[in-house]
Coordinates of C-alpha atoms in Angstrom, one line a residue:
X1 CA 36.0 -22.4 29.3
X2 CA 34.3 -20.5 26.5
X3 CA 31.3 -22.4 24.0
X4 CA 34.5 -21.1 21.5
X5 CA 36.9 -23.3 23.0
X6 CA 34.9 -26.0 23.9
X7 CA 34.4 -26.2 20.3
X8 CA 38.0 -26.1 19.0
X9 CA 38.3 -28.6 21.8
X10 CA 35.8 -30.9 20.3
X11 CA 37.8 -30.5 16.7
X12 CA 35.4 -28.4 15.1
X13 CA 35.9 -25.2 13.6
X14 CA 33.8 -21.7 14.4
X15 CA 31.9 -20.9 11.6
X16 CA 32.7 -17.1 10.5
X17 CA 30.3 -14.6 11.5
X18 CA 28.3 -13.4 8.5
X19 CA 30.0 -10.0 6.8
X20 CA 28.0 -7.1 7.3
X21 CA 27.8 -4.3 5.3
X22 CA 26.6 -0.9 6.9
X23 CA 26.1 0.8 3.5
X24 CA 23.9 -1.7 2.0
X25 CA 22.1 -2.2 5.3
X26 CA 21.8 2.1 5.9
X27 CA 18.5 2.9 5.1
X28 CA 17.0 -0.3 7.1
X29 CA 19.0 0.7 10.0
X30 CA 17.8 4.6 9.4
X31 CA 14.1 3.4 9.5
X32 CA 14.7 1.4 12.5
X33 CA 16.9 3.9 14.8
X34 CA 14.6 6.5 13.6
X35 CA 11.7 4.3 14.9
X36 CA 13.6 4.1 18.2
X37 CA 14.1 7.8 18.4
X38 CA 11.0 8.8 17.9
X39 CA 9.4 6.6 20.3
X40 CA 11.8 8.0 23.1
X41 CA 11.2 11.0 22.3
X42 CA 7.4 10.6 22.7
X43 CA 7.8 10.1 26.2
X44 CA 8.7 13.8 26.8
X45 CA 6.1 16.1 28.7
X46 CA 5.9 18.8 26.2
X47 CA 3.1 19.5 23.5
X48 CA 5.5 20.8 21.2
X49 CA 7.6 17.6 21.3
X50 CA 5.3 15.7 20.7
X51 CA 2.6 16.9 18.5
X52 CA 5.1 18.7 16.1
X53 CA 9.1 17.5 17.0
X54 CA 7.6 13.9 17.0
X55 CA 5.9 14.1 13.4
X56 CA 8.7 16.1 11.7
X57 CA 11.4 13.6 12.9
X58 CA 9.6 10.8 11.3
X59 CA 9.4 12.8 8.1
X60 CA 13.2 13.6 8.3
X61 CA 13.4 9.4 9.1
X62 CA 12.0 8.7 5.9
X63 CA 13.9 11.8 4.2
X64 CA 17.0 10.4 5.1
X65 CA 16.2 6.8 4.3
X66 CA 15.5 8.2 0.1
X67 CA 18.9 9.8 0.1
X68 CA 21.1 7.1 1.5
X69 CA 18.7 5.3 -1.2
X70 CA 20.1 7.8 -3.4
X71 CA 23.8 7.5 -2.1
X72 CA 23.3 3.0 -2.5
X73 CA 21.7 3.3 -6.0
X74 CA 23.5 1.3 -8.4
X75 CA 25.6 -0.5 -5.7
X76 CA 23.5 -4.0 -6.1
X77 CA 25.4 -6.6 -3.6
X78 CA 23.9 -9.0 -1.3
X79 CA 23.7 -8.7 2.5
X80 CA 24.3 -10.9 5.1
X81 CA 25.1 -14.1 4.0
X82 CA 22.9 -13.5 0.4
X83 CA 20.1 -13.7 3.2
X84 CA 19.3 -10.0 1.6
X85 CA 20.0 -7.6 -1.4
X86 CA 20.3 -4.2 -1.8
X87 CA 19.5 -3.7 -5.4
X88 CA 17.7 -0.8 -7.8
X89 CA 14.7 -3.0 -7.3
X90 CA 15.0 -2.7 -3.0
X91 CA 15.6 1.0 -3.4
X92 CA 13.2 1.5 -6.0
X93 CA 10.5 0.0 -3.6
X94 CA 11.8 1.7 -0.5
X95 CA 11.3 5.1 -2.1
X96 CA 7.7 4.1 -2.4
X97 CA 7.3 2.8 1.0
X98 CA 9.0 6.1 2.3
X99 CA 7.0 8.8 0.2
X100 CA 3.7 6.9 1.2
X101 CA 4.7 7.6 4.8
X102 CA 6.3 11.1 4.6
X103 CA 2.2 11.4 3.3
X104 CA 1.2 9.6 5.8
X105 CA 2.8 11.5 8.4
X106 CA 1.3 14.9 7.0
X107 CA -2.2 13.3 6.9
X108 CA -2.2 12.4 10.7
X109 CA -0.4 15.7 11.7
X110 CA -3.4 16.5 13.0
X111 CA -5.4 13.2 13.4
X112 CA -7.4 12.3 15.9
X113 CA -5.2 9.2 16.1
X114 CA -1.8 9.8 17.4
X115 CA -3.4 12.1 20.6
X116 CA -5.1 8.7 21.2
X117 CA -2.4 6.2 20.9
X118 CA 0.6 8.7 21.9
X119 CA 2.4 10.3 19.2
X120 CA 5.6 8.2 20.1
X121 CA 4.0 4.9 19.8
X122 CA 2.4 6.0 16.5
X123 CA 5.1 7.1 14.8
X124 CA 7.3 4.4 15.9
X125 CA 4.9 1.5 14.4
X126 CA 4.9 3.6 11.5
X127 CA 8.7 3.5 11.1
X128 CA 8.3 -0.4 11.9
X129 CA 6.3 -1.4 9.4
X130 CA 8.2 0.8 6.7
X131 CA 11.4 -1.3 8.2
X132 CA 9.4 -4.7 7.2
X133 CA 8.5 -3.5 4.2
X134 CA 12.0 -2.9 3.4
X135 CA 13.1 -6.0 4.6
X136 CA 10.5 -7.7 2.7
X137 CA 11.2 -6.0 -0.8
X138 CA 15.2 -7.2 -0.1
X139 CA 14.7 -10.1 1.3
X140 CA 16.3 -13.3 -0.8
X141 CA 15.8 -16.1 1.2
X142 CA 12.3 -17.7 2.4
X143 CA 13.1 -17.2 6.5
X144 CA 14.2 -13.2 5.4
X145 CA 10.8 -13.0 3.5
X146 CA 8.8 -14.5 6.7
X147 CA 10.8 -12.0 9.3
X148 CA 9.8 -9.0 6.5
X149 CA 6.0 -9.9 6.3
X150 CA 5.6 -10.5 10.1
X151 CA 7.3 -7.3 10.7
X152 CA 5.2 -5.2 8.5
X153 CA 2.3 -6.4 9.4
X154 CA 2.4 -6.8 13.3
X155 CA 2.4 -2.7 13.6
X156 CA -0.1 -2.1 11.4
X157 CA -2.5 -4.4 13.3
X158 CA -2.1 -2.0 16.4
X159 CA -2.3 1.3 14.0
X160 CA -5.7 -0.2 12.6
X161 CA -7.2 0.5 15.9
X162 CA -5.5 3.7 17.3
X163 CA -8.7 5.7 17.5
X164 CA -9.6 3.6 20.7
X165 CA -12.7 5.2 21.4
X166 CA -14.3 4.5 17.7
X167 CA -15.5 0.7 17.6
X168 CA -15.3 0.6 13.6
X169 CA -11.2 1.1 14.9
X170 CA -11.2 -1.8 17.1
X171 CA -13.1 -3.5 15.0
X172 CA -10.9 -2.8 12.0
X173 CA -7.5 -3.8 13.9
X174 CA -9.6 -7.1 14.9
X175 CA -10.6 -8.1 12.0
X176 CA -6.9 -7.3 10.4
X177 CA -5.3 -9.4 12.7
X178 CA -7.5 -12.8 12.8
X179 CA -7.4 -12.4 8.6
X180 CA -3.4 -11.2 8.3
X181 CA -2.7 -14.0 10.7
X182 CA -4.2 -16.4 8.7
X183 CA -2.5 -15.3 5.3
X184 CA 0.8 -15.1 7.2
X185 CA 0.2 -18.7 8.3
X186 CA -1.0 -20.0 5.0
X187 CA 2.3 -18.4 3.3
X188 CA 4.6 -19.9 6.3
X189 CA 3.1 -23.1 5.3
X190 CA 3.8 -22.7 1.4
X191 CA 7.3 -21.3 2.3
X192 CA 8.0 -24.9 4.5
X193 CA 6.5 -27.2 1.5
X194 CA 8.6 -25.0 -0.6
X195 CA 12.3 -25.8 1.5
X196 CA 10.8 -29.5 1.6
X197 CA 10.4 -29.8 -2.2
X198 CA 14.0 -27.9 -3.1
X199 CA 15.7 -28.8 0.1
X200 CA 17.1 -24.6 0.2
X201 CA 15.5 -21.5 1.6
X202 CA 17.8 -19.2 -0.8
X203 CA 16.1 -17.8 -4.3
X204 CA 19.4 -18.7 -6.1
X205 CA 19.4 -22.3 -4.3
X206 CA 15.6 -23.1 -5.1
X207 CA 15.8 -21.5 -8.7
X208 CA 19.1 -23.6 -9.2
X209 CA 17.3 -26.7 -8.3
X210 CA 14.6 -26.2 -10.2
X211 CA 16.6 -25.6 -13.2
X212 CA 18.8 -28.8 -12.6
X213 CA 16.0 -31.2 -11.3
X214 CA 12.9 -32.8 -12.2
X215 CA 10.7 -31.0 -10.0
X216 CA 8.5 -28.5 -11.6
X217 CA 5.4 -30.8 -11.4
X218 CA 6.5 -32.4 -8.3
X219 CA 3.5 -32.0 -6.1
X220 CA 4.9 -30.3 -2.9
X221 CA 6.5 -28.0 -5.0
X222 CA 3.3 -27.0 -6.4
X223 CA 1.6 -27.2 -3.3
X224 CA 4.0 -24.8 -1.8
X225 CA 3.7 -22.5 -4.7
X226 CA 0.1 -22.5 -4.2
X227 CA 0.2 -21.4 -0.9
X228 CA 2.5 -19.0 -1.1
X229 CA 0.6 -17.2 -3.6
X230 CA -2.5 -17.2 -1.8
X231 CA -0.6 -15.6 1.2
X232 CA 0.7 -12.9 -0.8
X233 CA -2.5 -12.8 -2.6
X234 CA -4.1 -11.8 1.2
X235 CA -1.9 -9.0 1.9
X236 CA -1.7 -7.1 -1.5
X237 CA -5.9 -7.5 -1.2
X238 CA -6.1 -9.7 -4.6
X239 CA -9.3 -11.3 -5.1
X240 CA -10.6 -13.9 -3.8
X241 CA -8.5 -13.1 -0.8
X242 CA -9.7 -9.8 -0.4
X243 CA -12.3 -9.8 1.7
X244 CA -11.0 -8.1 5.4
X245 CA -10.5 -5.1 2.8
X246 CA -13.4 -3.1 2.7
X247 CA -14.1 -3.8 6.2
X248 CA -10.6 -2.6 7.4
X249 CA -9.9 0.0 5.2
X250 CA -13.4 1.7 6.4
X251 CA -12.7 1.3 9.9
X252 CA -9.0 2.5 10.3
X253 CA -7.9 6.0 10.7
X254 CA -7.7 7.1 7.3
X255 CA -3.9 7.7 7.2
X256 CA -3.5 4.4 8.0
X257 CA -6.1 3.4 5.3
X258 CA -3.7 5.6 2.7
X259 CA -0.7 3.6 4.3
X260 CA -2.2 0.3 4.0
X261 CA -3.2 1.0 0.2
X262 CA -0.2 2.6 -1.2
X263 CA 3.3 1.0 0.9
X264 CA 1.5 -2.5 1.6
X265 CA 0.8 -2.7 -1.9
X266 CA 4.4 -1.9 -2.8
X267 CA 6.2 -4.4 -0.7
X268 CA 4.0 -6.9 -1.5
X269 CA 4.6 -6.4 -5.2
X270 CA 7.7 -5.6 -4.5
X271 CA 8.9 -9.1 -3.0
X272 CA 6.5 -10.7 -5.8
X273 CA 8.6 -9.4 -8.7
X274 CA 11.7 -10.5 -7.0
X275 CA 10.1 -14.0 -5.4
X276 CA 8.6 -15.3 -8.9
X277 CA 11.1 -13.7 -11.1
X278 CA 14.4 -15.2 -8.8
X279 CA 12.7 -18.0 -6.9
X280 CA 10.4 -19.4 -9.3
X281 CA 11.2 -18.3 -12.7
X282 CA 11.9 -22.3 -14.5
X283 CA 8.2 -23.1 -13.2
X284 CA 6.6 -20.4 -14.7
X285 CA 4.4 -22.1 -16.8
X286 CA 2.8 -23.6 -13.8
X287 CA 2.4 -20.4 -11.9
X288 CA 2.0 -17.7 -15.0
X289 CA -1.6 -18.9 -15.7
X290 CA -2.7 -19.3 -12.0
X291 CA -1.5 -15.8 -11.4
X292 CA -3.1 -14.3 -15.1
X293 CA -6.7 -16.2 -13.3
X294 CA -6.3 -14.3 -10.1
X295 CA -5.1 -11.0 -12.0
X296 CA -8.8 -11.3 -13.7
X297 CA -10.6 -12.3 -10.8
X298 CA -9.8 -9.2 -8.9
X299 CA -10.0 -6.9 -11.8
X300 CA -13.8 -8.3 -12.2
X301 CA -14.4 -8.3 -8.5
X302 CA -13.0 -4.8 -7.7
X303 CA -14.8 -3.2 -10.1
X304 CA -18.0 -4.6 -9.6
X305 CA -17.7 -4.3 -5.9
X306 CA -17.2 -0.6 -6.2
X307 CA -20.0 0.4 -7.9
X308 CA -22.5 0.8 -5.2
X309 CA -20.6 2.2 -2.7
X310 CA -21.4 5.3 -0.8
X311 CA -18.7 5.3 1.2
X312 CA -15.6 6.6 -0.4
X313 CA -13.5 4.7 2.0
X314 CA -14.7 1.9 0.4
X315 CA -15.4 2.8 -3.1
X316 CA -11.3 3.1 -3.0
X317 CA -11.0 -0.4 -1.1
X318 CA -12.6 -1.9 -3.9
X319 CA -10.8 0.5 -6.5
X320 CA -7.2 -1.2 -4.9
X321 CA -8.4 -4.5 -5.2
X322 CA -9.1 -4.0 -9.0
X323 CA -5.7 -1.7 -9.1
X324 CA -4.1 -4.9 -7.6
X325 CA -5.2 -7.3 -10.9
X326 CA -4.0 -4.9 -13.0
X327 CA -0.5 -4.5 -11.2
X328 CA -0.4 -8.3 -10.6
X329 CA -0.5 -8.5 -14.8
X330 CA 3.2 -7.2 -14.9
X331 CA 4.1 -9.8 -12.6
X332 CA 2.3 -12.6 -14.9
X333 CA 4.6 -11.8 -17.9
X334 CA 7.9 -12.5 -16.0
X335 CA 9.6 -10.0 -18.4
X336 CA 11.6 -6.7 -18.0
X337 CA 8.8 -4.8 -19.5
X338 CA 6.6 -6.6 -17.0
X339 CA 9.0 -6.1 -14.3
X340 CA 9.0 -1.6 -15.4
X341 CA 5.5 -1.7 -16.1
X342 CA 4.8 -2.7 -12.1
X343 CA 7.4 -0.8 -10.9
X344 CA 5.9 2.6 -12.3
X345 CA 2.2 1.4 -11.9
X346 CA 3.0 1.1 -8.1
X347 CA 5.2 4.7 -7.9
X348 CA 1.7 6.5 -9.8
X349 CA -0.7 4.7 -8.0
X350 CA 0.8 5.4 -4.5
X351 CA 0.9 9.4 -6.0
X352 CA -2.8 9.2 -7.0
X353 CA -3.8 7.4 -3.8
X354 CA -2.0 10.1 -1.9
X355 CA -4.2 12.7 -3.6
X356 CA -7.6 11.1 -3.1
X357 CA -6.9 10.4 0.5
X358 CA -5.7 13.7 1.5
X359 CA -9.7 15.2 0.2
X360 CA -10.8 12.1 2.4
X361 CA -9.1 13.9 5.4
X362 CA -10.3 17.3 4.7
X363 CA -13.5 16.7 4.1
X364 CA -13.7 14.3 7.5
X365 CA -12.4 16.9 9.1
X366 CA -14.5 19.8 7.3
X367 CA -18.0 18.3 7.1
X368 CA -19.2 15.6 10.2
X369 CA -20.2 13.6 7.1
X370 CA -17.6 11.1 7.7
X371 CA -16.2 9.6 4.0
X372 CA -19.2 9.5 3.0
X373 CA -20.2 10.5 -1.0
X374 CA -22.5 13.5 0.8
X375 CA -19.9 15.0 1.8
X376 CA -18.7 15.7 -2.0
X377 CA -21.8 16.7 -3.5
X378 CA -21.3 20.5 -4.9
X379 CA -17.6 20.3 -3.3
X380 CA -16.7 22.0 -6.9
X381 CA -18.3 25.2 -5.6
X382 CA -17.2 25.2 -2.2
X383 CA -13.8 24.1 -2.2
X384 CA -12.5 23.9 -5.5
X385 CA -8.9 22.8 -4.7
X386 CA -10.0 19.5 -3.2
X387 CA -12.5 19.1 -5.8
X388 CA -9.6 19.3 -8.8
X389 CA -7.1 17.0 -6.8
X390 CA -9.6 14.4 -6.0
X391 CA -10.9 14.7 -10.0
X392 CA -7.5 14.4 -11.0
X393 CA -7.1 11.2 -8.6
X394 CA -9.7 9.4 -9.9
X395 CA -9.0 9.7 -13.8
X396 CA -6.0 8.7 -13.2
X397 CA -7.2 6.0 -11.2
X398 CA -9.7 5.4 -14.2
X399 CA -7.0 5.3 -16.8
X400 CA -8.2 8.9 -18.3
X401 CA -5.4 10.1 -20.7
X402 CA -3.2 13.2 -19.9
X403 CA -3.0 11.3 -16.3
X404 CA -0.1 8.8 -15.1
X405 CA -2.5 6.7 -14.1
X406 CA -3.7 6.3 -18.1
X407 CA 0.4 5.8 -18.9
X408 CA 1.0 3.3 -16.1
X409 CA -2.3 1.3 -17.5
X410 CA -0.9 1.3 -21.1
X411 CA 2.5 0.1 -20.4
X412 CA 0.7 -2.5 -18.4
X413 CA -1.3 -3.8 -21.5
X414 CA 1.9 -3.5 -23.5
X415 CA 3.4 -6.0 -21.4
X416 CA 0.6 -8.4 -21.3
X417 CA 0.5 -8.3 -25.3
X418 CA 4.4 -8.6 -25.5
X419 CA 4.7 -11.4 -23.4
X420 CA 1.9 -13.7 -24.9
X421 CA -1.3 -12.5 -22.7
X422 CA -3.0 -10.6 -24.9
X423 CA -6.4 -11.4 -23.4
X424 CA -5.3 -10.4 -19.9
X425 CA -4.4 -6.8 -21.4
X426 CA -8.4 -6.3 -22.7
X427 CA -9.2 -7.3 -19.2
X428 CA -7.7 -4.4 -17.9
X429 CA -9.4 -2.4 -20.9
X430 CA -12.8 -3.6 -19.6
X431 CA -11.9 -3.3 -16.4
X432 CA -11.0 0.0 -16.8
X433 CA -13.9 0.9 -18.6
X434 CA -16.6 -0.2 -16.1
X435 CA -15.0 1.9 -13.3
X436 CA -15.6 5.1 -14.9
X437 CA -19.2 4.4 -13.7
X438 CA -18.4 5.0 -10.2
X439 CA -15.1 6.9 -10.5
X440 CA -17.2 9.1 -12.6
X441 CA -20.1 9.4 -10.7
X442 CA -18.1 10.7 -7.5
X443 CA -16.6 14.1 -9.8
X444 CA -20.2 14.1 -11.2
X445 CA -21.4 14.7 -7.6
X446 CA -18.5 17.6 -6.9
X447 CA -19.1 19.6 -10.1
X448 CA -22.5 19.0 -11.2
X449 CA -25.0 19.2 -8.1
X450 CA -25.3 21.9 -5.9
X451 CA -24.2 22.0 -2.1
X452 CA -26.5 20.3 0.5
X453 CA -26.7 20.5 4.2
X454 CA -26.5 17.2 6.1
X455 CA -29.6 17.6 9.0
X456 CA -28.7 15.9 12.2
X457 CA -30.5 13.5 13.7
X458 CA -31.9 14.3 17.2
X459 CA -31.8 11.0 18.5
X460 CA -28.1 10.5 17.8
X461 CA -26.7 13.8 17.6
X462 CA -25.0 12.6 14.2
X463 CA -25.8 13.9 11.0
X464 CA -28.7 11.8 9.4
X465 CA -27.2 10.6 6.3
X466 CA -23.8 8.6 8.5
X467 CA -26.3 5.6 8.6
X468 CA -29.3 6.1 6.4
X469 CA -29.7 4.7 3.1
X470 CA -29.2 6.1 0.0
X471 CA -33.1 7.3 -0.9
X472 CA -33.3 8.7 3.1
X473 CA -30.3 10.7 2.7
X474 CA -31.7 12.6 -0.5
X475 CA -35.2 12.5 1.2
X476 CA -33.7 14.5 4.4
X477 CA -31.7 16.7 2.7
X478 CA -34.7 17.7 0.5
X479 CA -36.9 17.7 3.8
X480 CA -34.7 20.0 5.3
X481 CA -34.3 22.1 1.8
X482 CA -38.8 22.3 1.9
X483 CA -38.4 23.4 5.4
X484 CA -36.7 26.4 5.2
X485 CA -33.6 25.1 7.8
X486 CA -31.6 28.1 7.7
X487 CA -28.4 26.4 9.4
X488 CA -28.7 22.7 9.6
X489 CA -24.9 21.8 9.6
X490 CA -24.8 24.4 12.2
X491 CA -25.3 21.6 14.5
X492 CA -22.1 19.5 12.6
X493 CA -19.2 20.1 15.0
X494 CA -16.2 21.2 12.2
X495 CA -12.8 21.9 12.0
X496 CA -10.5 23.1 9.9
X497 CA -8.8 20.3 7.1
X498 CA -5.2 22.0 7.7
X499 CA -2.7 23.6 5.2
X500 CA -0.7 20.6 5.2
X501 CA -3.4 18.1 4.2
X502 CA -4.7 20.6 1.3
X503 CA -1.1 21.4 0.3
X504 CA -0.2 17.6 -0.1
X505 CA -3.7 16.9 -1.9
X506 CA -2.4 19.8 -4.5
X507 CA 1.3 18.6 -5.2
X508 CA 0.4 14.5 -5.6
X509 CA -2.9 16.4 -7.9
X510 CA 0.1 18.1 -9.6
X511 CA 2.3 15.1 -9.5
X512 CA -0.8 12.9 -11.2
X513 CA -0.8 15.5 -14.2
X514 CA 2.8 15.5 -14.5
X515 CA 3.6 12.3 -14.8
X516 CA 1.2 11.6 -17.4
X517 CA 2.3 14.0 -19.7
X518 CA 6.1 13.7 -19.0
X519 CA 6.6 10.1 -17.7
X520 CA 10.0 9.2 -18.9
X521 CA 12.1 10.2 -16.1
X522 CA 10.1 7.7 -14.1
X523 CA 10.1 5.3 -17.1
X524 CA 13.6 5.5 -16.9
X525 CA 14.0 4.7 -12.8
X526 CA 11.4 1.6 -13.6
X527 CA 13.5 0.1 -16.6
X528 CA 16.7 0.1 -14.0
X529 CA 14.7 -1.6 -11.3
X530 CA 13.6 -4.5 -14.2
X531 CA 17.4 -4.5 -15.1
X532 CA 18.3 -6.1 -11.7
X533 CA 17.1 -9.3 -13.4
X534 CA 19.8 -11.7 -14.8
X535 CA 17.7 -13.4 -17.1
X536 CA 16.3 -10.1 -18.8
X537 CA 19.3 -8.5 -19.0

């Protein structure tokens, strides 16, 4: 006898199986069977599979997952039980998620990375955390968010230490996983105290609750609010939670690194908009001025972290954890200007990230000097295309007008004024305002210095300035400037940065320009994602 009729038999009915629709679901599933794909067809023998099939499949994966975006848009309906939704705001995200990794994909075309891990494997944990991400963003019900998070993180753990024979790799995937396990488990446990205080693990179900009951200083509630935000607080790198950042981001590959700081940071925010402005909207007073504290925290502690940084790795780790306060504002206001404002801050950031991390790649590739701010100085006169893109990043990073990074920054302020936090918006001024010093001084060292050889050191067989200080990397270079060296980065082994990595530097440069000075086509996707919203209309 079947479990089916041994439960008719006991007098209880079959619960019905949860409706699925295919349409909705379409560009999870594309991410997913791409994912599958791809790693299959990694297995194959031939070079030509794999180094250039391989890659270009994963682009077309993320391709087709923005037009069936495209094809959904509009069509907002839940999913499975109302465990997800498919809404402007999912696809609005997911078009992030997927032009961060069609850049990611160009970036490690030639990476060291994928040869080390197998291009199948890579690309696959590519596709699967762009699948969480997804899931996250949609997600509508506390276990859906916890499946989404776990899933975008758990492949990004491995792709943090793909370059197996570099230890800063390993170390950086280590380091990732201890710290994301512990955010994921400190956001499980705020997620539990939350079903215990409301009794639900659907948005509609706990905001309903909260709207009916007497629970918005109830202390488990609070307790689970708190926790939750300090898990998503680790994962979006907010300060005080931000501390694996630096660390991580300088030790993974640096496609990953551009992954990490452009799609984590949209899911996250993402599933924020959706979590406090669903979930939690009736107890915002409790949570608006906890979140407005963090938002100025990071701000502070980004900029100020950044300023002495050689590395440019980590002059942009600190730069996203400062970028993170000033998108986390929007999500203080709990408004549909708020709700835009983040929504566009997130598309022009991940464009302006794209840019600066492409030069990153070249110049690893170009120079032996690593990321490190040597390998910039007089990069005006040498290469003048990566020079203008990564300028153009980082005033628009900066807030500079005439850059979409400036327009993104202003909305942002106009929503902190509108919706009562006016202080919070001449946070962001000041913040702003001190990270010219070091966005600044980085297109200082490209235009206005000439071009310097890097000596290598004979012990090492590394060029001297990869672990010297800051005063004996100018003293070798001028050393080896007295001495007459005719060829010192003759010694540097170099290779060319590739057409693809220079082309996609030039076309997010582009993008970065054009956005600022023509903005309102995005303006007008991020005021549809903010109209998903009941309660803002």
């Amino acid at each position: 006898m079947t479990q089916s009729a041994l439960t008719l038999a006991a007098g209880t009915s079959v619960p019905p199986a949860p409706h699925i629709d295919w349409a909705g679901l379409s560009g999870l599933v594309a991410l997913l069977g791409g994912a599958v794909i791809v790693l299959m067809l990694g297995l194959l023998r031939s070079r030509l599979v794999r180094e250039v099939l391989v890659p270009l499949l994963a682009i077309a994966t993320f391709g087709a997952t923005i037009g069936l975006g495209i094809w959904q848009w509009g069509e907002d309906k839940d999913l499975i039980s109302a465990a997800l939704r498919s809404d402007r705001l999912t696809i609005g995200v997911t078009w992030i998620v997927c032009l961060a990794g069609i850049g990611v994909v160009i970036l490690s075309w030639r990476a060291i990375a994928p040869r080390e891990a197998a291009h199948g494997e890579y690309y696959a944990l590519l596709l699967s955390s762009a699948a969480g991400m997804v899931l996250l963003v949609a997600a509508q019900n506390l276990v859906s968010v916890f499946l989404g998070l776990e899933l975008l993180s758990i492949p990004l753990y491995v792709l943090c230490a793909t370059e197996m024979r570099r230890e800063h790799s390993l170390e950086s995937g280590l380091k990732y996983l201890i710290i994301g396990s512990v955010g994921s488990a400190t956001f499980l446990y705020g997620l539990a105290f939350l079903y215990g205080a409301t009794g639900t693990t659907d948005f509609s179900g706990i905001a309903r609750t909260l709207r009916n009951g007497d629970l918005v200083t109830d202390p488990l509630l609070l307790t689970g609010i708190a926790l939750s935000v300090v898990g998503l607080a680790f994962k979006s790198s907010i300060a005080p939670f931000h501390t694996w950042t630096p660390d991580v981001y300088e030790g993974a590959p640096t496609p990953i690194t551009a992954f990490m700081a452009t799609a984590t940071k949209a899911a996250a925010f993402g599933i924020a908009l959706r979590f406090f402005n669903d979930a939690l909207a009736p107890a915002s007073g409790d949570w608006g001025p906890a979140l407005a504290a963090l938002a100025t925290i990071s701000i502070i502690v980004g900029n100020a972290g950044a300023l002495g940084q050689r590395s440019l790795k980590r002059l942009l780790a600190w730069s996203s954890v400062a970028q993170a306060g000033y998108m986390l504002a929007g999500v203080v206001v709990a408004s549909r200007l708020g709700v835009q404002a983040t929504v566009f801050y997130l598309a022009v950031y991940t464009v302006m990230n794209l840019a600066a991390f492409a030069v990153v790649v070249a110049r690893e590739r170009e120079t032996g000097l690593g990321d490190d701010i040597m390998g910039f100085v007089g990069l005006g006169a040498t290469k003048p295309l990566q020079a203008a893109a990564m300028s153009v990043a980082l005033m628009g990073l900066a807030g500079i007008p005439a850059t979409a990074g400036f327009i993104g920054k202003f909305v942002l302020i106009e929503a902190t004024v509108d919706g009562g936090y006016a202080w919070l918006g001449v946070v962001i001024v000041i913040g702003s305002m001190i990270s010219l010093a070091y966005y600044l001084r980085v297109i200082a060292s490209m235009w206005m210095q000439e071009p310097v050889s890097a000596p290598v050191s004979a012990a090492t067989g590394r060029p001297a300035l990869a672990g010297a200080s800051a005063a004996d990397d100018s003293g070798s270079v001028a050393l080896a400037a007295l001495e007459g060296d005719p060829a010192p980065d003759a010694r540097v082994a170099t290779r060319r940065a590739g057409w693809e990595v220079l082309a996609l530097a030039a076309i997010m440069g582009i993008a970065t320009i054009a956005l600022g000075i023509v903005p309102s086509p995005l303006f007008d996707l991020a005021d549809a994602v903010g109209s998903v919203f009941a309660q803002f209309g």
